[in-house]
Amino acid sequence: MAHTDHEHQLVHEHHEDHHGQKLYIIVGVILAIITFLEVAVALPEVKSFLGLSDTIVVVLLLLMMLAKGTLVVLYFMHLKFDSRFFALLFAFPLLLLAVPMVLIFMVLFSQHVGIAG
Amino acid sequence: MSEHATHQRIPRSVATGSFLEQDSRKTAMWAFIGSETLFFGSLLAAYLVYKPRNLALGGPHPHEVLDINFTAVLAAILLASSVTMVLSIAGIRANSQKRFLGWLLATALLGLCFIGGQVIEFATLFNETFQTVTITHPDGTIEKRGVLSHELEHDGLHAIEAAAPAGSQIEVDETKRPITLDTSLFGTTFFVLTGFHGTHVAIGVIWLLSVFVRGLRGGFSPINYVGVEIAGLYWHFVDLVWVVLFTVIYLI
Amino acid sequence: MATTAVVLPKPATPTTAGWRTWLTTVDHKLIGIQYLVTSIIFFIVGGLEALLIRAQLGAPNNTLVSADLYNQLFTMHGTTMVFLAIMPLNTGLANYIVPLMIGAEDMAFPRLNAFGYWLFLFGGLFLYLSFFLGVAPNGGWFAYAPLNTCADRTLTECVSAGLGRGMDYWGLGLLILGISSLAGAINFIVTIVKMRAPGMTFNRMPLFVWATLVTSFLLLFALPAITVAIIMLMFDRIAGTHFFSSWGLNPQLYGDPLLWQHLFWFFGHPEVYIMILPPFGIISEILPTYSRKPIFGYAFIAYSSVAIGFLGFTVWAHHMFAVGMGPLANAAFATTTMLIGVPTGVKIFNWIATIWRGSVRFTTAMLFAILFIAMFIIGGISGVMLGSPPYDLQLTDTYFVVAHFHYVLFGGAMLGIFAAFYHWFPKMTGRIMSERLGKWHFWITAIGFNLTFLPMHLLGVLGMPRRIYTFDSEMGWNTWNLVQTIGSFLIALGVLIFAWNLLVSLRRGERADANPWDGGTLEWATASPPPPYNFLKHPVIKSRYPVWDMGSKVETTPDDPAEVERALAHLPAPTIYPLILAAGLTVMMIGIIYRGPWLAVTALGLIVSIAGMYGWIRQISILPEEEEEEEEELEEVTH
């Protein structure tokens, strides 16, 4: 019983693998395109040509960063197909501790009226 | 003890499947990665907290001293290494030792290229010098700017004079300071942050090479490749950190 | 695989293990005992430092110790008690008990476990090396900037004056201990999540296991902050960076001493819960056992640990109300601080409800557990008082704060750990600790503790600042200081009795059977002390108290020899490499402190580390075709 299950799993993985390779390359290409866009948007010439304000550029850059990071985590680190517990081990400290920590530190060290006042 | 009241001892691999099917080494790796997010978070917090103060004290502006095009190539290299890494794992899964080892070696080599690029970047910065320009506005406010010496020699103060309000007094500090750890808050935070990322890449390369050596001796198979997988997880995480650093330090 | 070729680890118990076993063991039980013994010794050393402090403060204008030695004493007292006593005592107990409680044969990574212990031992010795060289750290256990960079002098001036190496020892020592804790935390998480016996769902896990799990997550996520802070500190000290340098040193270029405080307390506050959560877990095991009643409100206790764990990350700046963060920030951190009192209060009510109408046996363990609740309530309430900014601004850096955290860490954590010793000593050694000596220990500690620390509240309100090495007789603090000093020597007497009890009971204590206290959790279902493989069989887990399910009767019939042999063969072999790797890493740090030609020492340490790591990896990654070869080698060695 266990033996056949195991074989089944192997075959299944083998099948998935061809699928996977193509997927990985597609993800890689998307990552390259986003990186190219990131650098382009950050160029002063492009910024002024498109008439983008600094704030919009920062927001765009952060969104693209988020997209890239998500792709790497979901596909390359297999989080999309792997245990939910792994997602918890990663997302909890990142989203609930590290990111808030960085933001709170930035607020605490700013000279913002009402905070430091 | 009666049979139904006790539980016969089961080999660990089966008994431990009560919650997770995955290898415990993978769980450990993810826990470690979770911890690392706070490691880099703390370093990044220091960089961001000191960024405005660096400018206020006349330190060099990141955008003026960092070569974005060069770093974009580095970012591309590291992203490419993530693709090769994941192809290597696909290789061992499909029982192709050739693909597994080939892509793995490619990953390690790309990692080495990245480290080489970072060495070049650091060396360029060390050789660069900057000077602090103090601009006293007519209303008495004092603004400081860090300007690269060679740009100052090349363009003079035209750009700064044009940007400052009329009637400002402009003073140039003659001491040329190299861009190193101890000459500005930018240097302090930038080198420690990116340096620690580089250290992680270096450890990753050593790890990948040791996996490669073990792979050469037939250490991995389609049913036993967790060793490759956790090295891959680490490698992707290091890449992920660079995705963030690239945007936050170089682009924004 | 021929079974004859497998080296069977000798079933070693604490009393039969030879010195070679102690160096190479990967058995969680022996490592747990190593942790406990080492950290009890560090606890006694830290206690001696406290006695010197108290002796100095016993009378006004005392000249027993100099101001500088006093600084070294309170720095090392704090550092020792936090990092070398309470934390490893908790780790040691968890190491021994957790795998037994969840029915596992060992930790998930036994070699990593040994590595963690050796790093802890070497890290502790490394810290104390500074004492023998006369340069003990003197910047406080919190090491605020600029105290950590040598006060008002530049580092170069400092080092040329022969001062200031102490904080290098402190920083690098803590880095070593940090790696040790991180290794332990990951190990506990994987062990608890993946190696529980079939049937033991999360909601059937003993509460001590819950506490250890949450503590491990706290360590996992809190340690990076202090690691980064120490790395920055070392860069400041070695490479002249400006992370924590202040405006006063160089108005042209300066960082911010407050960054140190924020990073330190981002670690430091979760650290408080790292020290107190395991004793919460201990109490939650002891109270049901001696009240003969399941714990009241299991889910509340379990999930309030999780809530405390998370909220623990949001309160760090309440240690910094007085630094001028501004009213909004102070108010925000005060709010989270009040909030974290809620899940803690929930636990206290649950514990009291557990004792209520139970058939209580007042053993020493139970007495300590009850005292724990009482003392912790005082510490918790004074904590909430200090969590209020206006109150804190009056009392910060006075003895009131010292009183508060001693009520939490001694009245809380240490009393819980004492209770744990009386409760689990029979499991670890097969002998029961003397109840007569235990009662003496209890009463003397209860009286001494309150004599020492209760007056501190008063002195704080009277304005006596912390960390002063002496005071004038006109200040009106004389009487209470004398009372405290007398109290502290009573505590010392209590600890002496405890240590004597440990030694005497180890040899002559009453024999314990598998379940001397009629406990309900799984560790009581195996022999005392347990065999190396822990269990051959254990009860099916159908509830939170599986041993109570089987009528509490634990038969220790000899196991089938063939099965025993199979179980032993399944255990990982002893190894020396974790010890070598830990030693190498520690030696590396020594070179970093002195630099210059001493970097050769670092290189040596690096070589030793690489050798250790190579041996370790080679040992675990023996390839199939090499295995026989290796086995032959092993056979030759053993014959």
mmCIF file of C-alpha atoms in Angstrom, chain B residues 35-176:
data_model
loop_
_atom_site.group_PDB
_atom_site.id
_atom_site.type_symbol
_atom_site.label_atom_id
_atom_site.label_comp_id
_atom_site.label_asym_id
_atom_site.label_seq_id
_atom_site.Cartn_x
_atom_site.Cartn_y
_atom_site.Cartn_z
ATOM 1 C CA SER B 35 14.362 34.806 12.471
ATOM 2 C CA GLU B 36 16.490 36.259 9.686
ATOM 3 C CA THR B 37 13.672 38.562 8.568
ATOM 4 C CA LEU B 38 14.107 40.355 11.891
ATOM 5 C CA PHE B 39 17.875 40.360 11.547
ATOM 6 C CA PHE B 40 17.698 42.229 8.273
ATOM 7 C CA GLY B 41 14.709 44.223 9.531
ATOM 8 C CA SER B 42 16.816 45.613 12.378
ATOM 9 C CA LEU B 43 19.701 46.506 10.052
ATOM 10 C CA LEU B 44 17.326 48.105 7.578
ATOM 11 C CA ALA B 45 15.624 50.058 10.368
ATOM 12 C CA ALA B 46 18.985 51.553 11.295
ATOM 13 C CA TYR B 47 19.642 52.489 7.664
ATOM 14 C CA LEU B 48 16.260 54.164 7.241
ATOM 15 C CA VAL B 49 16.375 55.914 10.610
ATOM 16 C CA TYR B 50 19.758 57.419 9.818
ATOM 17 C CA LYS B 51 19.054 58.279 6.190
ATOM 18 C CA PRO B 52 17.652 61.774 6.889
ATOM 19 C CA ARG B 53 20.253 62.455 9.542
ATOM 20 C CA ASN B 54 23.034 61.480 7.174
ATOM 21 C CA LEU B 55 21.826 64.106 4.712
ATOM 22 C CA ALA B 56 21.334 66.696 7.449
ATOM 23 C CA LEU B 57 24.924 66.216 8.587
ATOM 24 C CA GLY B 58 26.260 66.623 5.074
ATOM 25 C CA GLY B 59 26.857 62.967 4.297
ATOM 26 C CA PRO B 60 26.795 61.741 0.708
ATOM 27 C CA HIS B 61 23.405 61.181 -0.918
ATOM 28 C CA PRO B 62 22.929 57.496 -1.785
ATOM 29 C CA HIS B 63 21.677 58.269 -5.292
ATOM 30 C CA GLU B 64 24.707 60.372 -6.107
ATOM 31 C CA VAL B 65 27.294 57.831 -5.035
ATOM 32 C CA LEU B 66 25.647 54.542 -5.942
ATOM 33 C CA ASP B 67 25.754 53.251 -9.498
ATOM 34 C CA ILE B 68 22.218 52.031 -10.105
ATOM 35 C CA ASN B 69 22.902 50.501 -13.505
ATOM 36 C CA PHE B 70 25.765 48.436 -12.157
ATOM 37 C CA THR B 71 23.676 47.266 -9.203
ATOM 38 C CA ALA B 72 20.764 46.453 -11.486
ATOM 39 C CA VAL B 73 23.081 43.964 -13.188
ATOM 40 C CA LEU B 74 23.939 42.514 -9.794
ATOM 41 C CA ALA B 75 20.242 42.243 -8.942
ATOM 42 C CA ALA B 76 19.640 40.463 -12.245
ATOM 43 C CA ILE B 77 22.505 38.074 -11.517
ATOM 44 C CA LEU B 78 21.080 37.183 -8.133
ATOM 45 C CA LEU B 79 17.574 36.726 -9.557
ATOM 46 C CA ALA B 80 18.995 34.504 -12.285
ATOM 47 C CA SER B 81 20.748 32.449 -9.618
ATOM 48 C CA SER B 82 17.385 31.892 -7.967
ATOM 49 C CA VAL B 83 16.031 30.523 -11.242
ATOM 50 C CA THR B 84 19.018 28.202 -11.676
ATOM 51 C CA MET B 85 18.641 27.047 -8.080
ATOM 52 C CA VAL B 86 15.022 26.103 -8.535
ATOM 53 C CA LEU B 87 15.871 24.360 -11.840
ATOM 54 C CA SER B 88 18.524 22.396 -9.986
ATOM 55 C CA ILE B 89 15.927 21.153 -7.513
ATOM 56 C CA ALA B 90 13.608 20.305 -10.412
ATOM 57 C CA GLY B 91 16.533 18.334 -11.851
ATOM 58 C CA ILE B 92 17.056 16.173 -8.795
ATOM 59 C CA ARG B 93 13.316 15.655 -8.492
ATOM 60 C CA ALA B 94 13.256 14.340 -12.055
ATOM 61 C CA ASN B 95 16.206 12.128 -11.151
ATOM 62 C CA SER B 96 18.521 13.918 -13.553
ATOM 63 C CA GLN B 97 21.847 14.203 -11.768
ATOM 64 C CA LYS B 98 23.250 16.097 -14.738
ATOM 65 C CA ARG B 99 20.669 18.857 -14.605
ATOM 66 C CA PHE B 100 20.775 18.943 -10.819
ATOM 67 C CA LEU B 101 24.541 19.347 -10.624
ATOM 68 C CA GLY B 102 24.836 21.629 -13.650
ATOM 69 C CA TRP B 103 22.270 24.134 -12.449
ATOM 70 C CA LEU B 104 23.633 23.939 -8.917
ATOM 71 C CA LEU B 105 27.116 24.829 -10.110
ATOM 72 C CA ALA B 106 25.650 27.648 -12.205
ATOM 73 C CA THR B 107 23.923 28.977 -9.072
ATOM 74 C CA ALA B 108 27.137 28.971 -7.077
ATOM 75 C CA LEU B 109 29.007 30.688 -9.934
ATOM 76 C CA LEU B 110 26.331 33.374 -10.240
ATOM 77 C CA GLY B 111 26.608 33.862 -6.496
ATOM 78 C CA LEU B 112 30.369 34.325 -6.871
ATOM 79 C CA CYS B 113 29.723 36.879 -9.646
ATOM 80 C CA PHE B 114 27.469 38.784 -7.258
ATOM 81 C CA ILE B 115 30.117 38.825 -4.544
ATOM 82 C CA GLY B 116 32.684 39.978 -7.099
ATOM 83 C CA GLY B 117 30.338 42.780 -8.154
ATOM 84 C CA GLN B 118 29.895 43.846 -4.564
ATOM 85 C CA VAL B 119 33.645 43.916 -4.005
ATOM 86 C CA ILE B 120 33.959 46.195 -7.049
ATOM 87 C CA GLU B 121 31.159 48.395 -5.734
ATOM 88 C CA PHE B 122 32.737 48.716 -2.296
ATOM 89 C CA ALA B 123 36.180 49.404 -3.780
ATOM 90 C CA THR B 124 34.750 52.152 -6.007
ATOM 91 C CA LEU B 125 33.127 53.772 -3.002
ATOM 92 C CA PHE B 126 36.301 53.542 -0.923
ATOM 93 C CA ASN B 127 38.214 55.320 -3.695
ATOM 94 C CA GLU B 128 35.607 58.027 -4.066
ATOM 95 C CA THR B 129 35.840 61.115 -1.860
ATOM 96 C CA PHE B 130 33.162 63.585 -0.859
ATOM 97 C CA GLN B 131 33.102 67.047 0.639
ATOM 98 C CA THR B 132 30.486 68.770 2.721
ATOM 99 C CA VAL B 133 28.974 71.927 1.297
ATOM 100 C CA THR B 134 27.299 74.217 3.829
ATOM 101 C CA ILE B 135 24.586 76.479 2.467
ATOM 102 C CA THR B 136 23.429 79.285 4.756
ATOM 103 C CA HIS B 137 20.068 80.537 3.550
ATOM 104 C CA PRO B 138 19.177 84.223 3.798
ATOM 105 C CA ASP B 139 16.720 83.395 6.576
ATOM 106 C CA GLY B 140 19.510 81.841 8.607
ATOM 107 C CA THR B 141 18.687 78.161 8.135
ATOM 108 C CA ILE B 142 21.698 76.014 7.480
ATOM 109 C CA GLU B 143 21.609 73.217 4.955
ATOM 110 C CA LYS B 144 24.395 70.734 4.412
ATOM 111 C CA ARG B 145 25.075 68.590 1.397
ATOM 112 C CA GLY B 146 27.589 65.923 0.662
ATOM 113 C CA VAL B 147 29.013 66.281 -2.829
ATOM 114 C CA LEU B 148 31.467 64.017 -4.590
ATOM 115 C CA SER B 149 34.882 65.673 -4.937
ATOM 116 C CA HIS B 150 35.316 64.865 -8.605
ATOM 117 C CA GLU B 151 31.931 66.329 -9.421
ATOM 118 C CA LEU B 152 32.804 69.422 -7.455
ATOM 119 C CA GLU B 153 35.999 69.765 -9.438
ATOM 120 C CA HIS B 154 34.222 69.117 -12.689
ATOM 121 C CA ASP B 155 31.054 71.205 -12.328
ATOM 122 C CA GLY B 156 32.000 73.562 -9.561
ATOM 123 C CA LEU B 157 29.212 74.949 -7.430
ATOM 124 C CA HIS B 158 26.916 75.892 -10.344
ATOM 125 C CA ALA B 159 24.221 73.356 -9.684
ATOM 126 C CA ILE B 160 24.162 74.065 -5.953
ATOM 127 C CA GLU B 161 24.088 77.814 -6.487
ATOM 128 C CA ALA B 162 21.261 77.457 -8.946
ATOM 129 C CA ALA B 163 19.207 75.384 -6.513
ATOM 130 C CA ALA B 164 19.823 77.525 -3.420
ATOM 131 C CA PRO B 165 17.693 80.609 -2.836
ATOM 132 C CA ALA B 166 19.269 83.893 -3.905
ATOM 133 C CA GLY B 167 21.541 85.483 -1.367
ATOM 134 C CA SER B 168 22.619 82.203 0.214
ATOM 135 C CA GLN B 169 26.129 81.844 1.490
ATOM 136 C CA ILE B 170 27.897 78.748 0.249
ATOM 137 C CA GLU B 171 30.906 77.254 1.970
ATOM 138 C CA VAL B 172 32.845 74.213 0.845
ATOM 139 C CA ASP B 173 34.681 72.089 3.376
ATOM 140 C CA GLU B 174 38.111 71.404 1.863
ATOM 141 C CA THR B 175 38.636 68.068 3.649
ATOM 142 C CA LYS B 176 38.030 65.265 1.204
#
